[in-house]
Short mmCIF file of C-alpha atoms in Angstrom, two decimals:
data_model
loop_
_atom_site.label_atom_id
_atom_site.label_comp_id
_atom_site.label_asym_id
_atom_site.label_seq_id
_atom_site.Cartn_x
_atom_site.Cartn_y
_atom_site.Cartn_z
CA LEU A 1 17.69 -39.86 -7.58
CA PRO A 2 19.68 -41.25 -4.65
CA ALA A 3 21.61 -43.69 -6.86
CA CYS A 4 22.47 -41.03 -9.43
CA LYS A 5 26.17 -40.27 -9.63
CA PRO A 6 26.86 -36.51 -9.66
CA GLU A 7 28.47 -36.68 -13.10
CA ALA A 8 25.30 -38.30 -14.51
CA ILE A 9 22.90 -35.58 -13.31
CA TRP A 10 23.15 -33.61 -16.55
CA GLU A 11 22.22 -36.71 -18.58
CA TYR A 12 19.06 -37.14 -16.50
CA LEU A 13 18.18 -33.47 -16.88
CA GLU A 14 18.71 -33.65 -20.64
CA ALA A 15 16.34 -36.62 -20.85
CA ALA A 16 13.58 -34.91 -18.84
CA ASP A 17 10.68 -32.77 -20.07
CA ILE A 18 9.62 -31.30 -16.71
CA PHE A 19 11.29 -30.99 -13.32
CA ALA A 20 9.19 -31.46 -10.18
CA PHE A 21 10.65 -30.14 -6.92
CA PRO A 22 8.23 -31.04 -4.09
CA SER A 23 10.43 -29.97 -1.17
CA LEU A 24 8.88 -27.73 1.46
CA LYS A 25 12.02 -26.74 3.39
CA GLU A 26 15.03 -25.56 1.43
CA GLY A 27 17.45 -22.73 1.22
CA MET A 28 18.36 -22.17 -2.42
CA PRO A 29 18.22 -25.71 -3.82
CA ASN A 30 20.92 -26.53 -6.34
CA ALA A 31 18.83 -29.30 -7.90
CA LEU A 32 16.18 -26.84 -9.03
CA LEU A 33 18.77 -24.31 -10.19
CA GLU A 34 20.46 -27.04 -12.24
CA ALA A 35 17.13 -28.02 -13.79
CA MET A 36 16.33 -24.41 -14.65
CA ILE A 37 19.76 -23.71 -16.16
CA SER A 38 19.20 -26.84 -18.26
CA GLY A 39 16.08 -25.18 -19.67
CA LEU A 40 13.63 -27.49 -17.91
CA PRO A 41 10.28 -26.01 -16.97
CA SER A 42 9.85 -26.62 -13.27
CA VAL A 43 7.12 -26.95 -10.66
CA THR A 44 7.87 -26.23 -7.01
CA PHE A 45 6.19 -25.15 -3.81
CA ASP A 46 6.51 -21.45 -2.98
CA ILE A 47 9.44 -21.74 -0.60
CA PRO A 48 11.00 -18.37 0.37
CA ALA A 49 14.08 -18.74 -1.84
CA PHE A 50 11.90 -18.67 -4.95
CA SER A 51 9.82 -15.73 -3.84
CA ASP A 52 12.95 -13.63 -4.26
CA LEU A 53 13.69 -15.05 -7.71
CA LEU A 54 10.12 -14.78 -8.94
CA GLN A 55 10.01 -11.06 -8.29
CA TYR A 56 12.23 -10.76 -11.38
CA ASP A 57 10.20 -13.13 -13.58
CA SER A 58 7.02 -14.68 -12.22
CA LYS A 59 6.71 -16.90 -15.30
CA ALA A 60 10.10 -18.60 -14.93
CA LEU A 61 8.61 -21.55 -13.05
CA VAL A 62 5.35 -22.78 -11.54
CA ALA A 63 5.44 -22.06 -7.81
CA VAL A 64 2.33 -23.18 -5.95
CA GLU A 65 1.17 -22.67 -2.40
CA SER A 66 3.04 -24.96 -0.02
CA PHE A 67 1.23 -28.18 0.90
CA ASN A 68 -1.32 -27.66 -1.90
CA TYR A 69 -0.66 -30.96 -3.63
CA GLN A 70 -3.61 -30.55 -5.98
CA LYS A 71 -2.16 -27.32 -7.40
CA PHE A 72 1.26 -28.97 -7.64
CA PHE A 73 -0.34 -31.78 -9.66
CA ASP A 74 -2.26 -29.23 -11.75
CA GLY A 75 1.01 -27.42 -12.52
CA LEU A 76 2.57 -30.66 -13.71
CA MET A 77 -0.47 -31.44 -15.85
CA LEU A 78 -0.52 -27.96 -17.35
CA LEU A 79 3.12 -28.27 -18.40
CA SER A 80 2.70 -31.84 -19.65
CA GLU A 81 -0.10 -30.77 -21.99
CA ASP A 82 1.43 -27.56 -23.39
CA HIS A 83 4.69 -27.86 -25.35
CA ALA A 84 4.85 -24.11 -26.09
CA LEU A 85 4.45 -23.28 -22.39
CA ARG A 86 7.17 -25.78 -21.44
CA GLU A 87 9.54 -24.25 -23.97
CA SER A 88 8.75 -20.67 -22.95
CA MET A 89 9.04 -21.38 -19.24
CA GLY A 90 12.24 -23.37 -19.73
CA ASN A 91 13.81 -20.48 -21.65
CA ARG A 92 12.68 -17.91 -19.08
CA GLY A 93 13.98 -20.02 -16.20
CA LYS A 94 17.33 -20.52 -17.90
CA LYS A 95 17.68 -16.80 -18.57
CA LEU A 96 16.72 -15.93 -14.99
CA ILE A 97 19.33 -18.28 -13.52
CA GLN A 98 22.01 -17.09 -15.96
CA GLU A 99 21.35 -13.48 -14.98
CA SER A 100 20.95 -14.08 -11.25
CA PHE A 101 23.69 -16.62 -10.60
CA SER A 102 26.44 -15.98 -13.14
CA MET A 103 29.88 -15.63 -11.60
CA SER A 104 30.66 -12.47 -13.59
CA GLN A 105 27.38 -10.80 -12.58
CA ASN A 106 27.85 -11.70 -8.92
CA MET A 107 31.45 -10.47 -8.99
CA ARG A 108 30.32 -7.15 -10.53
CA VAL A 109 27.77 -6.71 -7.74
CA ALA A 110 30.33 -7.62 -5.06
CA LEU A 111 32.95 -5.28 -6.54
CA HIS A 112 30.44 -2.43 -6.78
CA SER A 113 29.44 -2.98 -3.13
CA LEU A 114 33.05 -3.07 -1.97
CA MET A 115 33.89 0.07 -3.93
CA SER A 116 30.89 1.88 -2.44
CA MET A 117 31.92 0.83 1.06
CA ALA A 118 35.52 1.92 0.47
CA LYS A 119 34.41 5.25 -0.97
CA SER A 120 32.04 5.84 1.93
CA ARG A 121 34.79 5.05 4.42
CA THR A 122 37.24 7.38 2.67
CA VAL A 123 34.70 10.22 2.75
CA ARG A 124 34.11 9.67 6.48
CA GLU A 125 37.86 9.58 7.20
CA LEU A 126 38.43 12.82 5.27
CA GLY A 127 35.76 14.51 7.36
CA ARG A 128 37.58 13.79 10.63
#
């Protein structure tokens, strides 16, 4: 929503039942991440950023073949007609984003990587 003030985004997400993200060229889109962390079931095209996420939970959102507008529409219709599916997908998406994008989780991964690099370097230096 171009006229939507950033502080009002969460109100719009709370009022929604489904989030449609029809973009074909994105990195990791914050709008979709915000919708998913809000618990909204979402429909998107299968842009590369989501291929990585969906390897952890393929049922966290509806990702359809890019440019296949009929399947995009079908995904929206499927969610609009099935409350239990919306709820399940919303919960799965929220959990996936919490686990994949939490600051504490990302800091643990970064710290582990840095410690491994430091340890590897120390071992190499001792061998000289």
